[in-house]
Amino acid sequence: MTTLDPVAATCPAPLAEAERVLLGHGSGGQLSADLLRDVIIPALGPAAPAGALQDAALVEVGGLELVLSTDSFVVSPAFFPGGDIGSLAVHGTINDVAMRGAEPLGLSLALVVEEGYELADLRRVTGSVGRAAAAAGVPVVTGDTKVVGRGAADGIFITTTGLGRRLPGAAVGAECGRPGDIVLLSGPIGLHGTTIMSVREGLGFDSDIASDSQPLHRLVRAMIAAGGADVHVLRDPTRGGVASALTELAAASGVGVELAETALPVPPTVAAACDILGLDALHVANEGCLVAFVTPAAAGAVLAAMRALPEGSAAVRVGHVVAEHPGRVVMRTALGARRIVDMLIGEQLPRIC
Amino acid sequence: MTTLDPVAATCPAPLAEAERVLLGHGSGGQLSADLLRDVIIPALGPAAPAGALQDAALVEVGGLELVLSTDSFVVSPAFFPGGDIGSLAVHGTINDVAMRGAEPLGLSLALVVEEGYELADLRRVTGSVGRAAAAAGVPVVTGDTKVVGRGAADGIFITTTGLGRRLPGAAVGAECGRPGDIVLLSGPIGLHGTTIMSVREGLGFDSDIASDSQPLHRLVRAMIAAGGADVHVLRDPTRGGVASALTELAAASGVGVELAETALPVPPTVAAACDILGLDALHVANEGCLVAFVTPAAAGAVLAAMRALPEGSAAVRVGHVVAEHPGRVVMRTALGARRIVDMLIGEQLPRIC
């Protein structure tokens, strides 16, 4: 690239130049956003309503506020400390539904399986789906199975879709953040991504670390019960990590976010893995925590409600929302400096979920 | 196989023997049913309610009867006469929702794309999704995109999930067939499967033939408006063809089905392709027709309503439901003989949809 234009320099492969799909297009970061904006949304044009293709859609039917969310899971390896592709699919979709302030009611399960895949592994994965769904109290209500020839898929891919109903009193949305809101985080960050990396890359952390994969719908229910419409924004920071999630939310709400580095709960093993790999824990994928923007008046009650549940026992306040630098996340470091937190640009690790 | 037991002889690879997934497990025929019964349903056990994992599930929410259906599409080639993987995914899911007597309200779209896939093809596929959804009046409301490395998938896989609402007066279900019901078929059979085969195998029919892929929700709406609760059963005979669909319906309703061979609308090109390949048109996949069981009192009105729409203009009566030989489909041939129509056992052609 010959230009020094800082905007162009943040995007290593504009879509006009890249004529093929790159791994980074699936990162959940900037390239994913570009693909969505430049290719998928325009193509769906007449069919896609405003705000379509968020993590979950709000659909009004006969006076009911329903939520629909879908996700494909291609994680490699399919089995990892703390879960597998089956439980991850159930948790991930439950969480996407919950982040719209909704109670998940049922899931669909679509499998694409490679010919020759071991039936024992298929039993293990589907058993894990069944246990995760039962534990969450969200039934699998319908499904589909396709088999493709050897070499046409890598083992098994799972697509789960969740149907939910808005919780009474919930009024959350990515665009609902307001200056003054408190930014809450439900638990430690970076566990899922560093676990997958550790297993994949043989870093040797895998006995000390496990994915945080877990369902968060009960946590959301407790938060809405405590804070009602004062809970403005909910998001699970999966691909792209906390940094990408907060940057997207800041942009959607037209606000800035100020983070306090010292408040961020980064477990020592995550910090160690990030050190070795030269990663920022803020960019690492999570599968069992959420960020929330809540009014100052309700933040205390919401935080207390979160801490009363196991999945929110380590919830903390990590920052606040400001009117300045809209669309930007700025972190005050331990040394008192301020740095801009960017979205993940390309691909940190493919097939993280 | 050393046994002559006719039941055992119908299943060439019981699951206990096959320790790996076979292509036939995705056929939509007997092996698919075995996999569902022996592996997937038991694994989902505590999470799967009775009747789960049908093509579409009925979910009651706040007094509303909602329908949820999901399907993964892995068709190869992705582009074929009469459609492509994008339009097929939209039509297939709309049809699965419609077959539960429901009006489709929205779709989710999950893409798994192989690294290196041409952006031009991605634009073509997503454009086709958008046009098909717009033409059907069913918006894509949410989505997901994952990218896997080169060789980890074959181009693009699409999973669509449809949300629908039961039509007023609809009371259809696979188990609702009754002796005396008339069996209606909405149009010619075998077109989708023979088109894909022709393109794949270079049979040279592909200039004369095209997939029947089309949405059938308007046809269903007209049928329910004309017949109400007298329309007992609806099914789109996709993988496994008309034979597998009718056999499943006969088993689910505990009835027999009698078909008249001379009434079956098999286009000449389909018949010719089936002759060459040694196939039975009754086993070939369809993506744009449906079978229905309707009371004799309502059959005339429903047939007239079907014929008033382009997608039902060639609708015919092909047989009737009997109390005898429950679970069996028997065809009276052109020569007056009777033969049992079986489900497709293994795999006729992988990746047909």
XYZ file of C-alpha atoms in Angstrom:
706
model
C 0.000 0.000 0.000
C 1.539 3.307 -1.034
C -0.794 5.689 0.739
C -0.198 7.012 4.196
C -3.865 7.865 4.655
C -4.559 6.494 8.142
C -8.121 5.456 7.286
C -7.050 3.369 4.299
C -4.197 1.956 6.344
C -6.588 0.432 8.879
C -8.079 -1.837 6.237
C -5.415 -4.130 4.806
C -7.627 -5.587 2.081
C -10.505 -3.412 0.870
C -13.220 -5.487 -0.777
C -12.662 -3.850 -4.141
C -9.150 -5.321 -4.170
C -9.820 -8.680 -2.563
C -11.818 -10.599 -5.125
C -11.981 -13.659 -2.957
C -13.244 -14.331 0.527
C -10.491 -14.081 3.145
C -10.339 -15.785 6.505
C -10.524 -12.319 8.056
C -13.998 -11.859 6.592
C -15.163 -14.276 9.267
C -13.289 -12.644 12.129
C -16.145 -10.654 13.581
C -13.927 -7.595 13.256
C -13.548 -4.848 10.679
C -13.338 -7.115 7.615
C -16.530 -8.889 8.663
C -18.263 -5.549 9.001
C -16.994 -4.563 5.537
C -18.289 -7.795 3.984
C -21.670 -7.305 5.596
C -21.884 -3.658 4.537
C -20.453 -4.016 1.022
C -21.684 -7.429 -0.118
C -24.338 -9.097 1.974
C -26.658 -6.272 3.028
C -26.781 -4.698 -0.463
C -27.430 -8.108 -2.029
C -30.301 -8.771 0.322
C -31.406 -5.202 -0.293
C -35.109 -5.487 -0.983
C -35.507 -8.322 1.506
C -33.513 -6.909 4.397
C -35.374 -4.465 6.608
C -33.576 -1.652 8.381
C -31.351 -3.002 11.123
C -31.414 -6.492 9.661
C -28.531 -8.891 10.084
C -27.773 -7.888 13.638
C -26.913 -10.773 15.942
C -30.625 -11.158 16.574
C -33.697 -9.660 14.952
C -36.825 -8.350 16.586
C -39.973 -9.566 14.798
C -43.432 -8.413 15.836
C -46.106 -11.062 15.425
C -49.678 -10.587 16.580
C -48.649 -8.089 19.245
C -45.799 -10.252 20.538
C -42.187 -9.100 20.395
C -40.248 -12.131 19.165
C -36.507 -12.438 18.661
C -34.820 -14.632 16.052
C -31.084 -15.292 15.959
C -28.878 -17.662 13.987
C -25.236 -18.698 14.130
C -23.096 -21.262 12.359
C -20.424 -22.970 14.429
C -17.264 -24.250 12.750
C -14.894 -24.263 15.744
C -11.727 -26.290 15.367
C -10.990 -28.436 17.298
C -14.592 -29.482 17.887
C -13.767 -30.656 21.426
C -11.898 -28.367 23.843
C -11.569 -27.760 27.576
C -14.834 -26.318 28.813
C -17.048 -27.532 25.996
C -17.384 -28.665 22.419
C -19.023 -27.500 19.209
C -22.393 -28.812 20.439
C -22.595 -26.995 23.767
C -20.998 -23.914 22.185
C -23.734 -23.796 19.534
C -26.474 -24.016 22.159
C -24.897 -21.400 24.437
C -23.971 -19.054 21.610
C -27.476 -18.931 20.196
C -29.173 -18.686 23.577
C -26.879 -15.752 24.325
C -27.597 -13.953 21.063
C -31.317 -14.188 21.789
C -30.794 -13.073 25.390
C -28.749 -10.024 24.310
C -31.918 -8.621 22.722
C -33.517 -8.732 26.170
C -35.423 -11.892 25.330
C -36.244 -15.223 26.945
C -35.139 -18.069 24.608
C -38.042 -20.449 23.904
C -36.645 -22.996 21.486
C -33.766 -23.850 19.186
C -33.394 -25.393 15.769
C -30.350 -27.525 15.008
C -28.922 -27.989 11.503
C -25.944 -30.296 11.036
C -23.608 -30.552 8.054
C -21.536 -33.698 8.542
C -18.624 -34.999 6.490
C -18.912 -38.528 5.150
C -16.751 -40.791 7.306
C -17.273 -38.738 10.481
C -17.242 -41.128 13.423
C -20.679 -41.954 14.747
C -19.192 -41.911 18.243
C -18.238 -38.267 17.745
C -21.660 -37.474 16.325
C -23.238 -39.045 19.402
C -20.880 -37.046 21.604
C -21.699 -33.748 19.873
C -25.462 -34.291 19.740
C -25.418 -35.533 23.334
C -23.666 -32.339 24.324
C -26.313 -30.325 22.451
C -29.019 -32.203 24.327
C -27.420 -31.728 27.743
C -26.697 -28.038 27.169
C -30.245 -27.415 25.953
C -31.762 -29.320 28.872
C -29.569 -27.529 31.405
C -30.589 -24.189 29.936
C -34.257 -25.189 29.776
C -34.428 -24.340 26.082
C -35.595 -27.300 23.955
C -34.346 -28.249 20.502
C -37.616 -28.242 18.565
C -36.596 -28.970 14.993
C -33.567 -29.906 12.958
C -31.932 -31.011 9.743
C -28.967 -33.187 8.829
C -26.974 -33.039 5.624
C -24.025 -35.270 4.736
C -21.359 -34.122 2.282
C -18.600 -36.223 0.735
C -15.177 -36.736 2.234
C -13.150 -33.565 2.002
C -16.185 -31.355 1.347
C -16.447 -30.280 5.006
C -14.177 -30.507 8.022
C -15.949 -32.974 10.302
C -19.074 -31.218 11.477
C -20.594 -27.762 11.208
C -23.601 -26.793 13.315
C -26.085 -24.005 12.730
C -28.415 -23.200 15.592
C -31.256 -20.717 15.405
C -33.016 -19.445 18.485
C -36.536 -18.145 18.920
C -37.212 -15.928 21.915
C -39.732 -13.559 23.381
C -38.877 -10.129 24.710
C -38.805 -9.977 28.486
C -41.425 -7.685 30.036
C -39.855 -4.304 30.635
C -36.845 -4.933 28.390
C -35.868 -2.063 26.105
C -32.314 -2.944 25.124
C -30.747 -2.260 21.752
C -27.291 -1.597 20.332
C -28.390 1.989 19.603
C -29.732 2.694 23.114
C -26.513 3.672 24.902
C -26.529 7.158 26.446
C -23.774 9.381 27.845
C -23.507 8.753 31.566
C -24.323 5.044 31.306
C -22.152 2.736 33.348
C -20.383 -0.078 31.468
C -20.658 -3.417 33.279
C -18.860 -6.657 32.433
C -20.193 -9.946 33.788
C -16.939 -11.857 34.211
C -13.350 -12.586 33.170
C -12.411 -12.037 29.526
C -10.350 -13.919 26.951
C -10.945 -17.466 28.187
C -12.623 -18.986 25.135
C -10.172 -17.627 22.586
C -7.033 -18.443 24.527
C -8.337 -21.958 25.264
C -8.909 -22.685 21.569
C -5.522 -21.179 20.716
C -3.798 -23.159 23.414
C -5.273 -26.440 22.162
C -4.665 -25.609 18.513
C -1.184 -24.240 18.836
C -0.008 -26.595 21.572
C 0.907 -23.760 23.908
C 0.570 -26.005 26.927
C -1.918 -23.825 28.768
C -4.788 -26.195 28.202
C -4.623 -27.869 31.581
C -4.917 -24.486 33.303
C -7.589 -22.894 31.183
C -11.073 -23.634 29.890
C -13.570 -21.919 27.649
C -16.098 -19.740 29.466
C -18.884 -21.112 27.223
C -22.141 -20.852 29.196
C -25.704 -19.636 28.741
C -26.414 -16.094 29.918
C -30.194 -15.907 29.591
C -30.794 -16.271 33.327
C -28.286 -13.483 33.983
C -30.118 -11.253 31.506
C -33.452 -12.104 33.103
C -32.082 -11.061 36.511
C -30.594 -7.864 35.084
C -33.841 -6.810 33.397
C -35.797 -7.681 36.539
C -33.457 -5.421 38.546
C -33.002 -2.606 36.040
C -35.888 -2.747 33.566
C -35.610 -0.112 30.855
C -32.538 1.321 32.636
C -30.573 -1.519 31.057
C -29.848 0.168 27.718
C -27.438 -2.174 25.924
C -26.452 -5.849 26.194
C -23.846 -7.626 24.083
C -21.840 -10.832 24.349
C -18.331 -10.039 23.116
C -17.611 -13.144 21.020
C -15.520 -12.960 17.823
C -13.505 -9.744 17.888
C -13.616 -9.612 21.677
C -14.620 -6.835 24.072
C -12.867 -4.211 21.944
C -14.862 -4.965 18.781
C -18.139 -5.296 20.684
C -17.736 -1.980 22.496
C -16.610 -0.188 19.332
C -19.669 -1.457 17.463
C -21.939 -0.413 20.321
C -20.311 3.024 20.543
C -20.875 3.508 16.823
C -24.470 2.230 16.941
C -25.357 4.525 19.861
C -23.336 7.500 18.622
C -21.445 7.720 21.905
C -17.929 7.224 23.223
C -16.821 4.624 25.744
C -14.155 5.142 28.396
C -12.606 1.998 29.863
C -10.399 1.659 32.924
C -7.640 -0.853 32.184
C -7.199 -1.713 35.842
C -10.840 -2.714 36.127
C -10.700 -5.287 33.327
C -10.771 -8.843 34.691
C -8.058 -10.606 32.671
C -7.165 -13.987 34.234
C -3.398 -14.582 34.635
C -3.386 -17.516 32.165
C -5.130 -15.355 29.567
C -2.604 -12.589 30.147
C 0.261 -15.070 29.821
C -1.102 -16.567 26.603
C -1.669 -13.101 25.163
C 1.882 -12.109 26.051
C 3.305 -15.098 24.202
C 1.131 -14.557 21.150
C 1.393 -10.772 21.075
C -2.373 -10.402 21.396
C -4.548 -7.938 23.208
C -6.969 -9.707 25.572
C -9.562 -7.142 24.498
C -9.571 -8.732 21.024
C -9.879 -12.329 22.201
C -13.218 -14.131 21.794
C -15.491 -14.841 24.771
C -18.456 -17.212 24.922
C -19.756 -16.753 28.462
C -19.689 -13.100 29.445
C -21.561 -9.960 28.487
C -21.119 -6.195 28.528
C -23.985 -3.906 29.485
C -24.656 -0.170 29.422
C -26.868 0.739 32.388
C -28.023 4.103 33.789
C -26.069 5.299 36.841
C -29.290 5.140 38.889
C -29.761 1.414 38.200
C -26.151 0.258 37.907
C -25.823 -0.701 41.567
C -28.977 -2.806 41.634
C -28.145 -4.461 38.314
C -24.602 -5.246 39.437
C -25.933 -6.765 42.668
C -28.415 -8.907 40.719
C -25.615 -10.105 38.445
C -23.355 -11.018 41.343
C -26.126 -13.106 42.896
C -25.836 -15.626 40.040
C -22.857 -17.929 39.405
C -22.414 -16.663 35.836
C -22.259 -13.073 37.104
C -20.440 -13.588 40.399
C -17.373 -11.749 39.099
C -19.302 -8.895 37.483
C -17.571 -5.518 37.623
C -17.890 -1.965 36.450
C -15.258 -1.379 33.757
C -16.062 2.068 32.420
C -18.667 4.571 31.380
C -20.293 6.110 28.338
C -19.436 9.666 27.246
C -20.713 12.106 24.666
C -17.167 12.737 23.412
C -15.383 10.789 20.646
C -18.542 9.046 19.361
C -17.851 5.598 17.923
C -14.552 5.374 19.793
C -13.488 3.340 22.787
C -10.708 4.946 24.826
C -8.866 3.138 27.601
C -7.179 4.791 30.532
C -4.164 2.591 31.190
C -2.735 1.581 34.542
C -0.123 4.317 34.090
C -2.778 6.960 33.486
C -2.237 7.248 29.734
C -5.139 7.107 27.297
C -5.155 4.918 24.211
C -7.738 4.240 21.547
C -9.057 0.677 21.551
C -9.653 -0.454 17.967
C -11.795 -3.139 16.490
C -10.044 -6.290 15.500
C -9.155 -5.736 11.850
C -8.476 -9.046 10.219
C -8.425 -12.531 11.633
C -6.894 -13.285 15.002
C -7.633 -16.993 14.855
C -9.951 -18.580 12.325
C -12.694 -20.951 13.436
C -12.833 -19.739 17.022
C -16.554 -20.546 17.234
C -25.787 -60.409 4.197
C -26.762 -64.026 4.866
C -30.287 -63.558 6.067
C -33.317 -63.643 3.827
C -35.435 -61.779 6.341
C -37.075 -59.131 4.143
C -37.043 -56.479 6.868
C -33.336 -56.830 7.530
C -32.717 -56.910 3.804
C -34.184 -53.445 3.364
C -31.443 -51.876 5.471
C -28.034 -52.412 3.896
C -26.043 -50.764 6.692
C -27.581 -50.844 10.167
C -26.111 -48.195 12.424
C -24.608 -50.782 14.737
C -22.385 -51.909 11.877
C -21.619 -48.583 10.283
C -19.417 -46.757 12.753
C -19.030 -43.795 10.492
C -21.444 -41.426 8.852
C -22.328 -42.516 5.321
C -23.481 -40.347 2.462
C -26.780 -42.239 2.654
C -27.386 -40.830 6.125
C -28.135 -37.542 4.382
C -30.416 -38.990 1.715
C -33.726 -38.175 3.328
C -34.573 -41.873 3.003
C -34.393 -44.875 5.292
C -30.806 -44.331 6.478
C -31.615 -40.735 7.401
C -34.594 -41.937 9.401
C -32.365 -44.506 11.138
C -29.779 -41.864 12.040
C -32.461 -39.596 13.424
C -34.101 -42.399 15.418
C -30.937 -44.121 16.653
C -28.486 -41.262 17.194
C -29.889 -37.763 17.093
C -33.249 -38.016 18.848
C -31.896 -40.141 21.761
C -28.945 -37.771 22.170
C -31.233 -34.776 22.349
C -33.485 -36.822 24.630
C -34.205 -34.508 27.520
C -34.273 -31.469 25.257
C -36.388 -32.830 22.419
C -40.125 -32.696 23.000
C -42.428 -35.288 21.439
C -42.605 -34.860 17.695
C -39.440 -32.796 17.629
C -37.144 -32.760 14.651
C -39.904 -32.856 12.084
C -39.328 -30.626 9.068
C -40.931 -27.836 11.069
C -41.917 -27.478 14.709
C -45.027 -25.943 16.167
C -44.246 -23.642 19.114
C -46.976 -21.985 21.147
C -46.070 -18.540 22.418
C -48.485 -16.286 24.234
C -51.481 -17.895 22.542
C -49.933 -17.732 19.066
C -49.186 -20.873 17.057
C -45.727 -20.305 15.612
C -43.774 -22.586 13.292
C -39.979 -22.875 13.191
C -38.091 -24.766 10.508
C -34.425 -25.067 9.565
C -32.495 -26.569 6.664
C -28.881 -26.617 5.588
C -28.202 -26.430 1.857
C -25.069 -28.007 0.422
C -26.207 -28.556 -3.172
C -23.479 -29.208 -5.716
C -23.171 -27.535 -8.156
C -24.277 -24.361 -6.422
C -25.641 -22.942 -9.696
C -28.009 -25.000 -11.854
C -30.818 -24.495 -14.370
C -33.807 -23.095 -12.517
C -31.958 -21.724 -9.530
C -28.942 -21.785 -7.266
C -28.091 -22.582 -3.654
C -29.396 -19.159 -2.583
C -32.874 -19.307 -4.090
C -33.119 -22.991 -3.176
C -32.427 -22.184 0.486
C -35.109 -19.498 0.553
C -37.704 -21.641 -1.227
C -36.907 -24.775 0.752
C -37.340 -23.109 4.110
C -40.436 -21.171 3.100
C -41.914 -24.481 1.953
C -41.092 -26.328 5.163
C -42.845 -23.602 7.149
C -45.803 -23.615 4.747
C -46.197 -27.409 5.020
C -47.198 -26.915 8.658
C -50.087 -24.774 7.434
C -48.245 -21.581 8.304
C -47.576 -18.192 6.763
C -43.781 -17.555 6.668
C -42.911 -14.262 8.389
C -39.136 -14.060 8.239
C -35.946 -15.967 7.531
C -32.517 -16.160 9.080
C -29.510 -16.765 6.849
C -26.287 -18.429 8.044
C -23.385 -18.772 5.616
C -20.320 -20.985 5.908
C -17.894 -19.878 3.204
C -14.578 -21.408 2.181
C -11.564 -19.121 2.153
C -10.809 -18.184 -1.441
C -14.449 -18.341 -2.554
C -14.949 -15.749 -5.270
C -16.632 -12.599 -4.053
C -18.478 -12.475 -7.379
C -20.056 -15.837 -6.562
C -20.880 -14.687 -3.039
C -22.592 -11.618 -4.486
C -24.451 -13.855 -6.939
C -25.645 -16.225 -4.211
C -26.637 -13.537 -1.735
C -28.289 -11.560 -4.534
C -30.294 -14.639 -5.379
C -31.293 -15.000 -1.709
C -32.413 -11.374 -1.695
C -34.443 -11.649 -4.901
C -36.085 -14.928 -3.874
C -36.984 -13.527 -0.455
C -38.354 -10.308 -1.951
C -40.378 -12.190 -4.576
C -41.854 -14.387 -1.858
C -42.519 -11.425 0.427
C -40.586 -13.064 3.268
C -37.725 -10.868 4.551
C -34.313 -12.046 5.704
C -34.230 -10.590 9.216
C -30.954 -11.832 10.676
C -27.831 -13.696 9.663
C -24.331 -14.924 10.333
C -21.224 -15.494 8.237
C -18.377 -17.834 9.045
C -15.260 -18.372 6.942
C -13.303 -21.640 7.103
C -9.886 -22.337 5.592
C -9.291 -23.650 2.088
C -10.361 -27.263 1.859
C -12.452 -27.147 5.045
C -15.711 -26.633 3.124
C -16.757 -26.933 -0.497
C -17.438 -23.355 -1.550
C -20.517 -22.282 0.342
C -23.082 -23.886 2.629
C -26.267 -22.043 3.584
C -28.538 -22.666 6.539
C -31.882 -20.893 6.477
C -34.383 -20.946 9.305
C -37.938 -19.804 8.864
C -40.390 -18.391 11.375
C -44.071 -18.646 10.543
C -47.500 -18.282 12.030
C -50.232 -20.871 11.613
C -52.883 -19.853 9.100
C -56.367 -19.376 10.599
C -58.307 -22.599 10.184
C -55.244 -24.713 9.417
C -55.084 -28.095 11.163
C -52.539 -29.998 9.105
C -50.063 -32.514 10.481
C -48.220 -35.592 9.274
C -50.381 -37.680 11.629
C -53.715 -36.254 10.436
C -54.312 -38.440 7.363
C -57.596 -40.432 7.442
C -58.889 -43.324 5.323
C -60.928 -41.913 2.480
C -58.722 -38.811 2.049
C -57.862 -37.902 -1.515
C -54.139 -37.572 -2.345
C -53.384 -34.448 -4.390
C -50.094 -33.524 -6.068
C -49.462 -29.917 -7.070
C -47.329 -30.466 -10.160
C -44.810 -32.528 -12.142
C -42.306 -34.613 -10.200
C -38.606 -35.361 -10.482
C -37.453 -32.077 -12.000
C -35.041 -30.874 -9.312
C -33.233 -34.160 -8.860
C -32.848 -34.941 -12.551
C -31.658 -31.386 -13.236
C -28.898 -31.657 -10.636
C -27.974 -35.125 -11.898
C -27.917 -33.950 -15.471
C -25.571 -31.056 -14.676
C -23.365 -33.156 -12.407
C -23.131 -36.228 -14.547
C -23.063 -34.452 -17.905
C -26.092 -36.319 -19.191
C -26.871 -33.572 -21.660
C -30.434 -33.004 -20.503
C -29.659 -29.701 -18.896
C -30.830 -27.556 -21.791
C -34.240 -29.254 -21.682
C -34.814 -29.373 -17.957
C -34.798 -27.050 -14.959
C -35.294 -27.392 -11.234
C -38.849 -26.818 -10.049
C -37.516 -24.776 -7.085
C -40.243 -22.306 -6.099
C -42.045 -21.071 -2.983
C -45.330 -22.804 -2.184
C -46.660 -20.668 0.681
C -49.200 -18.884 -1.521
C -50.440 -22.241 -2.783
C -50.841 -23.453 0.796
C -52.658 -20.266 1.751
C -55.119 -20.820 -1.123
C -55.588 -24.484 -0.189
C -56.330 -23.719 3.461
C -58.665 -20.903 2.444
C -60.556 -23.356 0.224
C -60.453 -26.430 2.456
C -59.782 -25.281 6.019
C -59.467 -28.178 8.428
C -60.410 -30.580 5.617
C -56.811 -30.267 4.434
C -55.304 -32.953 6.675
C -51.709 -33.356 5.495
C -49.221 -31.265 3.504
C -45.689 -32.276 2.567
C -43.109 -31.165 0.020
C -41.432 -34.309 -1.311
C -37.794 -33.172 -1.376
C -34.925 -35.610 -0.620
C -36.229 -39.153 -1.042
C -38.948 -38.002 -3.436
C -42.690 -38.626 -3.452
C -42.221 -42.267 -2.431
C -40.350 -41.446 0.794
C -42.671 -38.570 1.668
C -45.838 -40.633 1.225
C -44.374 -43.607 3.113
C -43.463 -41.344 6.048
C -46.919 -39.784 6.015
C -48.615 -43.211 5.833
C -46.588 -44.347 8.843
C -47.231 -41.141 10.806
C -50.990 -41.326 10.194
C -51.241 -45.119 10.558
C -52.907 -45.429 7.162
C -52.157 -46.875 3.735
C -51.826 -44.934 0.505
C -52.952 -46.173 -2.920
C -51.392 -44.430 -5.916
C -52.450 -44.624 -9.558
C -49.336 -44.782 -11.728
C -51.128 -43.318 -14.734
C -52.074 -40.231 -12.741
C -48.486 -39.348 -11.790
C -47.210 -36.341 -13.731
C -43.700 -37.392 -14.809
C -42.324 -35.052 -17.496
C -40.783 -36.872 -20.517
C -37.277 -35.541 -19.810
C -37.511 -36.786 -16.217
C -38.674 -40.192 -17.458
C -35.816 -40.322 -19.962
C -33.195 -39.367 -17.351
C -34.593 -41.935 -14.926
C -34.485 -44.619 -17.658
C -30.812 -43.935 -18.334
C -29.887 -43.877 -14.647
C -32.112 -46.766 -13.591
C -33.990 -44.582 -11.129
C -37.601 -44.423 -10.077
C -39.018 -40.914 -10.555
C -40.862 -41.438 -7.279
C -37.513 -41.374 -5.470
C -36.182 -38.248 -7.158
C -36.034 -34.988 -5.172
C -38.471 -32.140 -5.822
C -38.229 -28.523 -4.644
C -41.415 -26.965 -5.967
C -44.343 -29.315 -5.524
C -46.374 -30.684 -2.637
C -48.589 -33.636 -1.797
C -51.756 -33.191 0.243
C -54.315 -35.453 1.901
C -57.741 -33.789 1.733
C -61.227 -35.058 2.639
C -63.325 -36.182 -0.355
C -65.830 -33.429 0.460
C -63.219 -30.687 0.070
C -60.933 -32.205 -2.562
C -62.722 -30.598 -5.511
C -62.621 -27.097 -4.066
C -58.989 -27.451 -2.949
C -57.920 -28.760 -6.354
C -59.685 -25.850 -8.053
C -57.958 -23.379 -5.726
C -54.591 -24.967 -6.500
C -55.141 -24.840 -10.263
C -55.948 -21.138 -10.044
C -52.315 -20.386 -9.129
C -49.315 -20.786 -11.458
C -47.497 -23.078 -9.006
C -50.558 -25.353 -8.836
C -51.788 -25.105 -12.414
C -50.893 -28.760 -13.090
C -52.309 -30.087 -9.801
C -53.873 -33.551 -10.018
C -55.421 -36.262 -7.922
C -52.944 -39.145 -7.743
C -54.498 -41.533 -5.244
C -56.352 -41.993 -1.996
C -55.853 -43.017 1.609
C -57.009 -46.439 2.855
C -57.253 -48.177 6.203
C -55.467 -51.242 4.824
C -51.679 -51.823 4.840
C -50.898 -48.990 7.292
C -47.504 -47.421 6.702
C -47.382 -48.727 3.144
C -47.753 -47.023 -0.200
C -49.101 -49.279 -2.946
C -49.165 -48.288 -6.590
C -51.565 -49.603 -9.188
C -49.492 -49.738 -12.364
C -50.604 -48.879 -15.865
C -51.022 -52.624 -16.521
C -53.271 -53.060 -13.479
C -50.683 -54.760 -11.272
C -50.028 -53.565 -7.711
C -46.571 -52.939 -6.314
C -45.311 -51.653 -3.012
C -43.576 -48.282 -3.215
C -40.650 -48.201 -0.795
C -38.758 -45.387 0.788
C -35.453 -44.528 -0.749
C -32.972 -46.610 1.233
C -29.503 -45.152 0.872
C -28.304 -42.287 -1.230
C -29.537 -41.664 -4.726
C -27.392 -38.608 -5.275
C -25.556 -36.775 -2.514
C -25.874 -33.018 -2.125
C -29.135 -32.708 -4.027
C -30.194 -29.731 -1.906
